[in-house]
Structure formats: structure tokens, C-alpha cells
XYZ file of C-alpha atoms in Angstrom:
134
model
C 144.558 46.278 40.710
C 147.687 44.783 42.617
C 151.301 46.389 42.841
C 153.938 43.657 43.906
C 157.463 45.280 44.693
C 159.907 42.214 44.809
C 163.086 41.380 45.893
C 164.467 41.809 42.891
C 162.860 45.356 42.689
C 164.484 46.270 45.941
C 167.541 44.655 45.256
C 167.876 46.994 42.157
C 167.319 49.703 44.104
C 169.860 49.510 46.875
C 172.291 48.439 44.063
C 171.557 51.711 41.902
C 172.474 54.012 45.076
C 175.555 52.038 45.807
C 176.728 52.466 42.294
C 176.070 56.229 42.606
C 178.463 56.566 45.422
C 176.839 59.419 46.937
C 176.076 57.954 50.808
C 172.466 57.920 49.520
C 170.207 55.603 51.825
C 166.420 54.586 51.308
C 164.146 56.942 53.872
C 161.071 55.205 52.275
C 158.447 54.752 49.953
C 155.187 55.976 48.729
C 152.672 54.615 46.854
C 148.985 55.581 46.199
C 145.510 54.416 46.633
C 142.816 54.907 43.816
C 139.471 55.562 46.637
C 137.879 57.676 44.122
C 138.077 54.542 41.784
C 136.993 52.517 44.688
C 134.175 54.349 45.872
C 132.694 53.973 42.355
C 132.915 50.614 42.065
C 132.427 48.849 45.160
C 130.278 52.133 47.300
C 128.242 52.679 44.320
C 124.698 51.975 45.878
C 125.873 54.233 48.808
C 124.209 57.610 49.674
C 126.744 60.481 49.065
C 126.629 61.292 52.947
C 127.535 57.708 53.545
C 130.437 57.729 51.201
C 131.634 60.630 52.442
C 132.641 58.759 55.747
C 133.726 55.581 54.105
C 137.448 53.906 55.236
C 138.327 53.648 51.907
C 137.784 57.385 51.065
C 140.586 57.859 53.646
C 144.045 57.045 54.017
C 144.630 53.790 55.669
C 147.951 51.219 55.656
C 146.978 48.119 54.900
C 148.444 44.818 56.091
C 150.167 43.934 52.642
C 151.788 47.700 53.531
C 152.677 47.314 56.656
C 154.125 43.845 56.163
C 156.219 45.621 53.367
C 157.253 48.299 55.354
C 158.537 45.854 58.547
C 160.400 43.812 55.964
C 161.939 46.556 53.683
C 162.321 49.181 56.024
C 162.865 48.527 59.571
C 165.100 51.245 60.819
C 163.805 53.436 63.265
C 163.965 56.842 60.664
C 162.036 54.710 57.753
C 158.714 56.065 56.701
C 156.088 55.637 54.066
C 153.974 58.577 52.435
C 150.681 57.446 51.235
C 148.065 59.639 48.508
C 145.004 58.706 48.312
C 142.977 60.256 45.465
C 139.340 61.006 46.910
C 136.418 62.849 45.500
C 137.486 65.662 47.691
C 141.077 65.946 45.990
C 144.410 64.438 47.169
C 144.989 63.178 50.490
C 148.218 62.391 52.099
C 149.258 60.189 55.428
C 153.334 59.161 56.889
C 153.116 56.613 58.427
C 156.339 55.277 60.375
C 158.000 53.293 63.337
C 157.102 54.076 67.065
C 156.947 52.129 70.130
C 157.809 49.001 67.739
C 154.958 49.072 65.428
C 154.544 51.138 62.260
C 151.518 53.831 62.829
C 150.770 57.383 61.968
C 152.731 60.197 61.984
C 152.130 63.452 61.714
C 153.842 65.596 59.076
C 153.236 69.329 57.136
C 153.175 69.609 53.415
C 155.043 73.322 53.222
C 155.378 74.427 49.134
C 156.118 77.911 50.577
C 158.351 78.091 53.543
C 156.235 81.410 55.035
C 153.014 79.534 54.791
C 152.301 76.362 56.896
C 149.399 74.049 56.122
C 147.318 71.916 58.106
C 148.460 68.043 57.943
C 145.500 65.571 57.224
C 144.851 63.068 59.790
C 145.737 59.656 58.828
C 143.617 56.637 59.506
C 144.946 53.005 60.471
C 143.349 50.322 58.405
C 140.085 50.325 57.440
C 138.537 47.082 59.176
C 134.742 48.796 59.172
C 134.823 49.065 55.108
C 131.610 46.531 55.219
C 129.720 47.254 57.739
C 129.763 50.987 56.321
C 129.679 50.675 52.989
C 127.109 46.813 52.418
């Protein structure tokens, strides 16, 4: 399954916040990857260890994102929050710009202010998906 975001899509955005008058600007995005869903279609005939391991279980910007991201949102403060659902539960990545080139950042997911949480390491793209998971 394929999302496409066009330019009319972001074109309605940008023109919704203008008309809202507020000084609102686009931060970023999000979207989410089904791994679970992946895993049990195309890592079926993999051992549970070996899936365990597998790119795909983990969060990863593709190239379709990242060519989205450098097109969309190039400023220096734009980021993109990805949630990939594994068989372990949600898993969340930022990714964002540094030294030119869109990569992982590090960020904390903090429901209660006086309790801090561990962020997840995030994973660059998953180029080893076949010679893990045949």
C-alpha cells in the first residue's frame, strides 16, 4: 500500500494556515509504517529470532521520504516523526536536517513531565532487508 501526498495536498495545507491567520507554520509531518503487516507477509518463512532483527521491523526513512522531506520541508527546524507498528508495540523515530542531509535525531516522548522515557534509536534505511530476511 502507497500514500502519495501531492502538490495539491500541500498546497491545501499551507493555504488552510494562511486563512487561519494565526502565524501558524508547518514543523513537519508524520506518517506510519505497517512492519507488523510486513513482517507477515513478506518475512513469513523467517525464524522468529530472525525477524526479530529484520530492517523492516524498525524504523527506517526511506528514499520516497526523504525525497519528500528535501522538497516539502527544507528549513533547517523541519522534522518528520515516523511510527512504526512492530510485533513488539509502537515504535517512533525524528528524523531531521543536519550537516545538509536529513538523518536521525534524537527526541523523548514525555506524557508526564516528572517522568522521562528512553527515546528509541532510529535506523536509516533499510538496504539489508534481503539479504536478512530471503
Amino acid at each position: 500500500t502507497e500514500l502519495t501526498f501531492t502538490p495539491k495536498t500541500w498546497a491545501a495545507a499551507r493555504d488552510t494556515l494562511a486563512l487561519r491567520e494565526q502565524g501558524e507554520i508547518m514543523l513537519g509531518w508524520w506518517h506510519s509504517h505497517p512492519g507488523k503487516y510486513w513482517q507477515r507477509t513478506s518475512c513469513a518463512k523467517c525464524p522468529p529470532e530472525r525477524r526479530r532483527v529484520c530492517p523492516i521491523a524498525r524504523n527506517f526513512f526511506s528514499s520516497h521520504d526523504e525525497n519528500l522531506h528535501e522538497t516539502i520541508f527544507p528549513k533547517a527546524y523541519n522534522v518528520a516523526l515516523v511510527v512504526t507498528n512492530t510485533e513488539e508495540g509502537l515504535r517512533q523515530a525524528l528524523y531531521g536536517w543536519r550537516d545538509g542531509r536529513v538523518q536521525p535525531r534524537g527526541f523523548f516522548i514525555q506524557p508526564h513531565p516528572d517522568r522521562f522515557l528512553e527515546a528509541i534509536e532510529a535506523v536509516a534505511i533499510p538496504k539489508t532487508h534481503e539479504t536478512t530476511c530471503p
